[in-house]
XYZ file of C-alpha atoms in Angstrom:
675
model
C 45.833 52.116 71.705
C 48.448 49.301 71.320
C 45.814 46.827 71.995
C 43.401 48.203 69.357
C 46.174 48.411 66.905
C 47.025 44.866 67.384
C 43.330 43.944 67.165
C 42.887 45.830 63.960
C 45.952 44.191 62.304
C 44.586 40.609 63.495
C 41.227 41.455 61.935
C 42.835 42.287 58.647
C 44.939 39.181 58.881
C 41.977 37.142 59.691
C 39.807 38.503 56.587
C 42.544 37.596 54.352
C 42.983 34.223 55.675
C 39.313 33.342 55.509
C 38.993 34.633 52.000
C 41.761 32.414 50.680
C 40.576 29.953 48.141
C 42.352 27.095 49.752
C 41.155 27.794 53.402
C 37.562 28.389 51.761
C 37.712 24.974 49.968
C 39.048 23.110 53.138
C 36.300 24.533 55.177
C 33.578 23.556 52.645
C 35.295 20.114 52.345
C 35.115 19.364 56.048
C 31.679 20.747 56.751
C 30.428 18.428 53.888
C 31.992 15.389 55.877
C 30.181 16.280 59.140
C 27.544 13.583 58.688
C 30.388 11.050 58.160
C 32.099 12.171 61.393
C 28.859 11.681 63.422
C 27.530 8.587 61.952
C 31.127 7.097 62.272
C 31.286 8.061 65.885
C 27.871 6.868 66.720
C 28.532 3.541 65.378
C 31.518 3.285 67.394
C 29.613 4.415 70.533
C 26.834 1.919 70.023
C 29.302 -1.000 69.606
C 31.192 0.138 72.886
C 27.807 0.427 74.806
C 26.100 -2.862 73.471
C 28.982 -4.971 72.573
C 27.258 -5.698 69.081
C 30.304 -7.294 67.508
C 30.882 -9.916 70.154
C 26.966 -10.593 70.485
C 26.494 -11.632 66.807
C 29.114 -13.043 64.577
C 27.536 -10.878 61.750
C 29.024 -7.937 62.892
C 32.422 -8.866 64.368
C 33.988 -6.426 61.961
C 32.656 -3.537 64.206
C 35.473 -4.298 66.761
C 37.785 -2.778 64.127
C 35.426 -0.116 62.698
C 36.855 2.901 64.379
C 40.330 1.790 62.886
C 38.755 1.311 59.496
C 37.030 4.778 59.629
C 40.085 6.691 60.345
C 42.189 4.514 57.845
C 39.902 5.748 55.147
C 39.711 9.334 56.504
C 42.560 10.576 54.383
C 40.816 9.145 51.130
C 37.593 10.765 52.076
C 39.158 14.113 53.111
C 41.024 14.139 49.831
C 37.947 13.534 47.647
C 35.720 16.181 49.540
C 38.611 18.828 49.502
C 39.394 18.031 45.824
C 35.887 18.680 44.860
C 35.499 22.026 46.471
C 38.947 23.305 45.596
C 38.120 22.311 41.893
C 34.912 24.122 42.111
C 36.301 27.381 43.579
C 39.191 27.251 40.912
C 36.685 26.813 38.307
C 37.949 23.395 37.318
C 36.002 20.137 36.227
C 34.522 18.980 39.434
C 34.608 15.227 38.419
C 37.850 15.230 36.254
C 40.096 17.335 38.805
C 39.229 14.928 42.089
C 39.983 11.877 39.866
C 43.421 13.218 39.062
C 44.072 13.871 42.527
C 43.032 10.441 43.909
C 44.980 8.902 41.022
C 48.118 10.657 42.048
C 47.474 10.290 45.752
C 47.339 6.381 45.346
C 50.094 6.290 42.751
C 52.564 8.418 44.660
C 52.229 8.040 48.479
C 51.998 4.318 48.950
C 48.592 4.818 50.935
C 47.276 1.777 48.868
C 49.625 -0.983 48.258
C 49.512 -4.755 47.297
C 51.557 -7.471 48.819
C 50.974 -11.290 49.368
C 47.927 -10.839 51.645
C 46.186 -8.546 49.162
C 45.323 -4.928 48.704
C 46.155 -2.940 51.954
C 45.783 0.696 53.206
C 48.726 2.375 55.034
C 46.992 5.510 56.654
C 50.504 6.699 57.838
C 51.298 7.515 54.171
C 48.162 9.511 53.482
C 47.333 11.466 56.551
C 49.105 14.741 55.695
C 48.983 14.157 51.670
C 45.267 14.472 51.939
C 45.683 18.130 52.298
C 48.921 18.709 50.134
C 48.027 16.499 47.034
C 44.559 18.497 46.139
C 46.313 21.865 46.419
C 49.275 20.657 44.337
C 47.460 19.066 41.617
C 44.538 21.271 41.248
C 46.620 24.583 40.897
C 49.097 22.621 38.490
C 46.013 21.485 36.557
C 44.755 24.772 36.341
C 48.007 26.287 35.114
C 48.480 23.534 32.496
C 45.136 23.810 31.228
C 45.517 27.553 30.421
C 48.410 27.000 28.173
C 46.947 26.884 24.473
C 49.894 24.638 23.223
C 48.781 21.789 25.380
C 45.225 21.638 23.953
C 44.650 18.838 21.505
C 41.551 20.318 19.836
C 40.580 23.681 18.988
C 37.382 25.104 17.573
C 35.846 22.214 15.658
C 32.678 20.404 14.870
C 32.863 18.287 17.960
C 30.871 19.231 20.936
C 32.085 21.726 23.550
C 31.852 18.978 26.162
C 34.121 16.571 24.376
C 36.481 19.280 23.331
C 36.962 20.240 27.079
C 37.735 16.748 28.091
C 40.052 15.896 25.353
C 42.025 19.086 26.126
C 42.762 17.888 29.718
C 44.844 14.949 28.433
C 48.199 16.593 28.345
C 47.565 18.565 31.573
C 46.629 15.459 33.245
C 49.772 13.803 32.060
C 52.020 16.543 33.069
C 50.536 16.847 36.515
C 50.736 13.116 37.212
C 54.467 13.108 36.037
C 55.242 16.119 38.353
C 53.484 14.528 41.204
C 55.314 11.209 40.927
C 58.632 13.024 40.702
C 58.171 15.427 43.597
C 56.425 13.357 46.254
C 59.233 11.224 47.334
C 61.344 14.395 48.067
C 58.420 15.943 50.001
C 58.290 12.670 52.066
C 61.939 12.592 52.884
C 61.581 16.129 54.090
C 58.549 15.271 56.272
C 60.359 12.247 57.675
C 63.438 14.518 58.497
C 61.157 17.090 60.158
C 59.448 14.598 62.262
C 62.559 12.791 63.448
C 64.067 16.042 64.364
C 61.214 17.018 66.549
C 60.402 13.378 68.026
C 62.880 10.768 68.732
C 62.567 7.425 70.877
C 66.472 7.793 71.413
C 66.391 11.374 73.352
C 65.106 11.244 76.835
C 62.082 13.296 77.115
C 60.108 14.452 80.167
C 56.628 13.635 80.774
C 55.787 17.431 80.842
C 57.268 17.736 77.310
C 55.393 14.690 76.113
C 52.098 15.981 77.274
C 52.818 19.410 75.985
C 53.810 18.107 72.661
C 50.622 15.940 72.176
C 48.317 18.853 73.252
C 49.874 21.250 70.813
C 50.496 19.022 68.021
C 47.001 17.376 67.971
C 45.238 20.484 68.340
C 47.274 22.434 65.703
C 46.460 19.489 63.249
C 42.984 20.013 64.237
C 42.907 23.562 63.448
C 44.400 22.886 60.059
C 41.529 20.358 59.095
C 43.377 17.061 59.926
C 41.944 14.803 62.606
C 44.613 15.876 65.085
C 44.052 13.000 67.717
C 44.284 9.910 65.163
C 46.892 11.773 63.043
C 49.203 12.336 66.017
C 48.776 8.609 67.102
C 49.704 7.456 63.606
C 52.823 9.805 63.286
C 54.471 9.887 66.688
C 56.066 6.995 68.114
C 54.144 4.749 70.778
C 56.226 6.091 73.648
C 54.868 9.663 72.856
C 51.235 8.368 72.771
C 50.904 5.775 75.483
C 52.635 6.538 78.719
C 52.372 7.394 82.290
C 51.734 11.106 83.178
C 51.834 10.208 86.877
C 51.855 7.041 88.792
C 48.641 5.166 88.198
C 47.476 7.728 85.577
C 47.788 6.770 82.020
C 48.192 9.666 79.068
C 44.781 8.104 77.837
C 42.903 8.717 81.216
C 44.488 11.881 81.860
C 43.417 13.587 78.393
C 40.017 11.912 78.469
C 39.096 12.861 82.165
C 40.888 16.127 82.737
C 41.885 17.607 79.574
C 39.433 17.381 76.657
C 36.242 18.304 78.403
C 33.483 17.610 75.978
C 36.231 16.592 73.344
C 38.979 18.216 71.409
C 39.437 21.838 72.133
C 37.503 21.455 75.459
C 34.165 22.226 73.643
C 32.031 22.429 76.565
C 33.593 25.727 77.459
C 33.103 26.763 73.879
C 29.274 25.634 74.057
C 28.535 27.437 77.191
C 30.340 30.702 75.908
C 28.045 30.682 72.900
C 24.923 30.375 74.960
C 26.219 33.425 77.085
C 26.562 35.989 74.241
C 23.478 38.050 73.615
C 22.220 37.713 69.868
C 24.807 35.177 68.822
C 22.077 33.197 66.873
C 24.577 31.430 64.603
C 26.810 30.495 67.525
C 23.940 29.319 69.613
C 22.392 27.226 66.909
C 25.530 25.309 66.426
C 25.888 24.830 69.983
C 22.515 23.426 70.345
C 23.551 20.788 67.740
C 26.681 20.070 69.253
C 25.765 19.897 73.085
C 24.195 16.280 72.779
C 27.230 14.976 71.090
C 29.538 16.863 73.546
C 28.043 14.971 76.149
C 29.956 12.011 74.732
C 33.024 14.177 73.923
C 32.250 14.260 70.519
C 33.336 17.584 68.903
C 33.280 17.540 65.150
C 30.224 19.344 64.616
C 31.611 22.424 66.869
C 35.028 22.293 65.066
C 33.756 22.039 61.505
C 30.461 23.894 61.622
C 31.047 26.751 63.853
C 33.735 26.654 62.384
C 36.926 26.429 64.375
C 38.979 24.914 61.381
C 41.017 27.688 59.964
C 39.058 30.340 61.807
C 41.746 32.836 63.165
C 39.398 33.923 65.878
C 39.698 30.659 67.512
C 43.115 29.406 67.209
C 44.393 30.984 70.687
C 41.489 29.729 72.939
C 41.525 26.131 70.789
C 45.167 25.808 71.822
C 45.181 27.382 75.141
C 42.260 25.679 76.965
C 43.823 22.166 76.743
C 47.150 23.477 77.869
C 45.500 25.361 80.893
C 43.521 22.251 81.687
C 46.455 19.886 81.445
C 48.776 22.110 83.473
C 45.979 22.709 86.263
C 45.355 19.112 86.646
C 48.884 17.914 86.463
C 49.715 20.131 89.442
C 46.616 19.478 91.828
C 47.419 15.426 91.023
C 51.103 15.705 91.371
C 50.955 17.801 94.701
C 48.289 15.574 96.213
C 45.320 17.928 96.158
C 43.489 15.326 93.985
C 43.743 11.650 94.762
C 43.010 9.055 92.050
C 41.179 6.015 93.223
C 41.279 3.897 90.024
C 43.824 3.078 87.456
C 41.253 1.356 85.175
C 40.934 2.679 81.673
C 37.917 5.181 81.473
C 36.511 5.274 77.860
C 36.975 8.613 75.962
C 33.109 8.681 75.584
C 32.233 8.890 79.182
C 30.425 12.045 80.003
C 32.092 14.709 82.031
C 31.252 14.632 85.966
C 30.866 10.799 85.566
C 34.308 10.437 84.332
C 35.493 12.747 87.192
C 33.650 10.342 89.796
C 35.135 7.192 88.268
C 38.545 8.600 88.299
C 38.480 9.917 92.079
C 35.258 8.387 93.573
C 35.114 11.778 95.385
C 33.472 15.133 94.746
C 36.812 16.560 94.235
C 37.264 15.027 90.586
C 33.784 16.556 89.731
C 34.821 19.836 91.319
C 38.066 20.004 89.241
C 36.113 19.246 86.050
C 33.545 22.061 86.495
C 36.365 24.579 87.494
C 38.025 23.831 84.360
C 34.992 24.124 82.482
C 34.325 27.450 83.998
C 37.845 28.791 83.085
C 37.313 27.433 79.502
C 34.305 29.485 79.230
C 36.020 32.474 80.338
C 38.874 31.952 77.813
C 36.455 31.461 74.857
C 33.993 34.177 75.701
C 35.880 37.192 74.281
C 36.911 35.158 71.143
C 33.356 34.095 70.678
C 32.198 37.503 70.831
C 34.855 38.862 68.481
C 33.846 36.062 65.920
C 30.073 36.896 66.130
C 30.808 40.756 65.438
C 33.297 40.340 62.838
C 32.076 37.387 60.962
C 28.901 37.500 58.820
C 26.803 34.485 59.408
C 25.253 32.333 56.798
C 21.557 33.156 58.195
C 20.841 36.064 56.035
C 22.155 34.271 52.980
C 19.974 31.451 53.676
C 16.837 33.833 53.812
C 17.809 35.361 50.377
C 18.443 31.982 48.654
C 14.923 30.965 49.959
C 13.252 34.004 49.020
C 14.617 34.713 45.351
C 15.741 31.200 44.223
C 13.494 28.485 42.928
C 16.152 25.828 43.386
C 19.137 24.562 45.452
C 21.562 25.186 42.853
C 23.258 27.993 44.896
C 23.476 25.822 47.910
C 27.081 24.614 46.911
C 28.195 28.304 47.070
C 26.642 29.449 50.216
C 29.636 28.416 52.326
C 31.919 30.163 49.794
C 29.741 33.265 50.148
C 29.865 33.081 53.858
C 33.608 32.818 53.979
C 34.550 35.059 51.304
C 32.143 37.879 52.207
C 34.765 39.772 54.035
C 36.698 42.294 52.335
C 40.325 43.339 52.675
C 39.148 46.518 54.355
C 37.296 46.528 57.630
C 34.727 48.919 56.215
C 33.639 46.579 53.779
C 32.897 43.687 56.184
C 29.455 44.407 56.412
C 28.719 45.080 52.921
C 27.069 41.763 52.238
C 25.062 41.925 55.473
C 23.732 45.287 54.402
C 22.651 43.884 50.931
C 20.967 40.924 52.280
C 19.197 42.744 55.035
C 17.919 45.406 52.330
C 16.788 42.717 49.999
C 15.242 40.643 52.815
C 13.185 43.565 53.974
C 12.099 44.774 50.516
C 11.000 42.727 47.441
C 12.570 42.083 44.007
C 10.558 42.950 40.853
C 11.014 43.190 37.213
C 10.253 46.452 35.305
C 10.212 46.816 31.606
C 11.634 49.751 29.483
C 9.991 49.957 26.214
C 12.109 50.037 22.792
C 10.596 52.439 20.465
C 10.662 52.904 16.726
C 11.901 56.697 16.811
C 10.058 57.150 13.634
C 6.702 55.933 14.309
C 7.094 56.104 18.059
C 5.508 52.786 18.529
C 6.576 50.149 21.141
C 8.462 47.230 19.477
C 9.757 45.412 22.411
C 11.036 45.877 26.053
C 14.214 45.167 28.240
C 13.622 43.499 31.537
C 15.362 45.454 34.178
C 15.727 44.497 37.912
C 14.299 46.695 40.406
C 14.175 46.576 44.330
C 10.823 47.725 45.836
C 11.864 49.021 49.342
C 9.694 48.434 52.623
C 8.760 51.974 52.426
C 7.377 51.545 48.730
C 10.445 53.456 47.246
C 11.550 51.588 43.798
C 15.435 51.708 43.505
C 17.830 50.274 40.956
C 19.952 47.347 41.486
C 22.759 48.854 43.369
C 23.690 45.555 45.086
C 24.809 43.606 42.217
C 28.448 44.328 42.561
C 28.298 42.987 45.957
C 26.601 39.832 45.229
C 28.656 39.299 42.182
C 31.747 39.768 44.488
C 30.533 37.094 46.680
C 29.409 34.603 43.966
C 25.748 34.991 44.762
C 24.573 36.506 41.353
C 22.996 33.163 40.564
C 20.334 33.945 43.004
C 19.397 37.222 41.183
C 19.541 35.513 37.803
C 17.139 32.663 38.881
C 14.901 35.309 40.125
C 15.026 37.144 36.835
C 14.338 33.939 34.750
C 11.628 32.781 36.810
C 9.764 36.303 36.961
C 10.202 36.715 33.115
C 8.795 33.392 32.449
C 5.771 34.211 34.524
C 5.373 37.529 32.825
C 5.667 36.162 29.548
C 2.854 33.886 30.315
C 0.752 36.789 31.509
C 1.410 38.719 28.393
C 0.289 35.618 26.321
C -2.897 35.360 28.381
C -3.608 38.946 27.600
C -3.052 38.301 23.701
C 0.368 39.792 23.474
C 3.876 38.327 22.342
C 6.204 41.292 23.043
C 9.931 40.612 22.267
C 11.886 40.952 25.551
C 15.593 41.188 26.317
C 17.155 40.522 29.640
C 20.513 40.420 31.325
C 22.082 37.442 33.189
C 25.415 37.151 34.754
C 27.913 36.367 32.152
C 29.893 33.768 34.287
C 26.618 32.027 35.478
C 25.556 31.965 31.913
C 28.765 30.268 30.609
C 28.835 27.907 33.830
C 25.662 26.180 32.939
C 22.925 29.039 33.405
C 22.033 28.793 29.692
C 20.498 25.433 30.254
C 18.028 26.994 32.689
C 17.374 30.006 30.087
C 16.652 27.254 27.444
C 14.276 25.315 29.636
C 12.208 28.535 30.487
C 12.000 30.267 27.053
C 12.385 27.795 24.201
C 8.450 27.595 24.180
C 8.562 31.422 23.427
C 10.369 30.975 19.978
C 12.178 34.427 18.886
C 10.507 36.167 21.623
C 13.241 36.227 24.163
C 16.739 37.858 23.573
C 19.597 37.278 26.106
C 21.857 40.358 26.484
C 25.539 39.206 26.627
C 28.254 41.783 27.857
C 30.976 42.608 25.215
C 33.414 41.641 27.905
C 32.366 37.975 27.632
C 33.835 37.599 24.260
C 37.046 39.002 25.333
C 37.279 36.721 28.250
C 36.327 33.421 26.448
C 35.481 34.012 22.861
C 35.073 30.461 21.753
C 32.804 29.472 24.503
C 30.543 32.488 24.066
C 30.305 31.957 20.294
C 29.235 28.336 21.122
C 26.860 29.544 23.573
C 25.182 31.982 21.400
C 24.879 29.035 18.616
C 23.313 26.767 21.379
C 20.652 29.409 22.194
C 19.999 30.270 18.572
C 19.163 26.553 17.988
C 16.456 26.908 20.538
C 14.935 29.974 19.212
C 16.382 32.266 21.765
C 18.071 35.417 20.239
C 21.127 36.949 21.551
C 22.444 40.618 21.738
C 25.821 42.259 22.436
C 25.135 44.547 25.210
C 26.783 47.866 25.834
C 28.870 47.787 22.564
C 31.521 50.605 22.526
C 32.197 50.694 26.437
C 36.173 50.224 26.093
C 36.390 46.486 24.830
C 35.319 47.273 21.318
C 37.264 45.879 18.437
C 35.783 46.345 14.892
C 37.542 43.002 13.712
C 35.371 41.166 16.183
C 32.051 42.245 14.619
C 32.971 39.819 11.504
C 33.099 36.806 13.818
C 30.142 37.385 16.010
C 26.899 35.396 15.655
C 24.646 37.459 17.970
C 21.377 38.647 16.427
C 21.550 42.277 17.813
C 24.167 44.971 18.571
C 23.102 47.464 21.481
C 25.097 50.524 20.760
C 26.217 51.930 24.303
C 24.864 55.420 25.264
C 28.405 56.632 25.755
C 28.495 56.581 21.897
C 25.839 59.280 21.454
C 27.258 62.535 20.815
C 26.855 65.620 23.412
C 26.202 69.227 22.155
C 26.288 68.295 18.417
C 29.943 67.103 18.116
C 30.123 66.500 14.609
C 32.777 63.744 14.716
C 30.736 61.937 17.339
C 27.777 62.060 14.911
C 29.777 60.787 12.209
C 31.310 57.823 14.215
C 27.865 56.962 15.430
C 26.370 56.932 11.934
C 29.185 54.855 10.519
C 29.038 52.366 13.304
C 25.361 51.822 12.741
C 26.039 51.459 9.113
C 28.595 48.790 9.524
C 26.418 46.755 11.738
C 23.514 47.077 9.629
C 25.501 45.843 6.487
C 26.746 42.874 8.686
C 23.393 41.929 9.181
C 22.771 42.855 12.858
C 19.679 44.358 14.240
C 20.530 47.681 15.948
C 19.309 49.022 19.225
C 20.199 52.668 20.380
C 20.567 52.837 24.153
C 20.366 55.924 26.207
C 18.417 58.092 24.098
C 17.686 61.027 26.583
C 16.811 64.150 24.508
C 15.767 65.333 21.036
C 19.525 65.700 19.851
C 19.898 61.899 20.579
C 16.817 61.102 18.806
C 17.938 63.151 15.808
C 21.266 61.458 15.525
C 19.474 57.833 16.060
C 17.158 58.802 13.113
C 19.928 59.976 10.749
C 21.712 56.821 11.365
C 18.635 54.830 10.251
C 18.167 52.905 13.400
C 14.747 51.389 13.910
C 14.918 50.578 17.622
C 15.740 53.013 20.489
C 15.317 53.071 24.294
C 15.772 55.623 26.845
C 14.292 58.222 29.168
C 13.156 60.415 26.278
C 10.505 57.745 25.699
C 9.964 55.987 28.983
C 11.636 54.758 32.163
C 11.443 51.076 33.137
C 7.786 50.653 34.149
C 5.971 47.852 36.067
C 4.180 45.019 34.230
C 0.727 46.530 34.711
C 1.464 49.786 33.341
C 3.424 48.099 30.398
C 0.265 45.872 29.648
C -1.783 49.133 29.625
C 0.687 50.762 27.215
C 0.279 47.400 24.929
C -3.551 47.522 25.194
C -3.828 51.342 24.191
C -1.234 50.734 21.227
C -3.425 47.971 19.966
C -6.850 49.572 20.133
C -8.196 49.927 16.638
């Protein structure tokens, strides 16, 4: 019972951690850098094997290539992390990273100029590559929200120009704060480091080995290249020393501790293969295995991922400690005799390195024993990760099936990480949605809009439906889950694409019906309007975008500009669900939409005279302000009678028709237009 309680608490903490915006952005940023890590490692290996630099003077710089790569690593990390953090905070994804890089270079001393020219001091950048984006991006978001710091309000200049002019004061304030605070942060860091590590205090070999294993792996877990960062930050006496007589720390870690690379990755790879149905883990293991032969572990660390994955923190720290402790005891007590003190390159494959160190089967046997123990340690944690984390596979299928482009690819990892809810019961909600969507098929149905006086069809609203594998047609119950996981763009893309196809089919049959449709407000404001214009500007005044009333409350100016832009391209707009709680009559005079859709909740029940009067007056106000009016939710004769008395000429609801498939709608139009 105690173990179960602990594990449940751990799961809840893991969910909160993996859903954090900073953690999510770091994971995305480091995954984006995987090609860089692999290419840099391969170039280093090729130079080591074939001695390219010494064989041709044209490539002499390759001797220092590894040093150059890891000197630039803080800057590369900074840019990648800044981009994804600004994206997830809904900041400008170019302006924010530029600000971060500027503050980083100006305040840390990472780049400096002396008599020899422009130089890089990677010691000054290794930790700020994480701290600087966090501080700058969150500060920029805060200052950008202060109206007093905006240079330009609503004016005749473009929205794009206005947005960037309004960044000037926030940029200045963030830069000044960074320059002011950074020296104090640096002093604090130096104080902490000197308190932990000092050349003047006698330290045992065991303490040095333990500190190096724990510090390097902890830095790796937090996304920092732990081995290089530790060698940069720690004194030489803590990075280059003899573990035992004739055994350097370099050989000790390369041959007997980091089997497969940082985190003892061979144990993790084998554990992934042993677990049934662990498709995601196995796929990463298959990619990682060829590189792990040469002790390159970045793919497993960033793609599985291990970085900021609470399910792997224990085995990731425990396996090297176990390997180091067992190897140290066996060598120190004479059970394993080393035959060579020559440096064995870190990229030497396991088994070969064991033989080179001992010239005996005992070295190989020890490596195999340690790998087996690593597998046993990793196995339960891989199993827990597999059971409690939702892999990206079902999301990939969903994107491929319903999205015409790659525009949601940038959010796939975000959805992968943030799919977990705070409650364990909700952890599988996204998986349930994607499984349901992938087993069925999305479709657009059309609900007729009727003139209540003539009973003729005057338009349609396009509504999303799911056709399940058994043929049952259901409403879009899954939208809330997709919106929570930032995947609504997949659905919006499908709706736009399908509506464009159907409009073409209507035209080929001689009809030009006016059709309204919904799109996620956030996607629309974030650039989805461009796709709408591209798809429907060739159907002038035939398409109407329904915009939720809440969009005006959240960003009134941006919504006004958006409607104006769509109108300029002959695409009309309607305010959807007017009267659902956000309504403010004073707003009506400022709106530039073409149509107001009165929500069904405004229709009176049981002949309530006050409700009837309110409905009629709202309709009259909207009409006198020049809006077209649509009565939603007309379900009975009483509703229709109220709508007629309010002189509304367009209504929709179950009294007339439910949403219908395209072929039925086409038949209705053909029937109505028969002479």
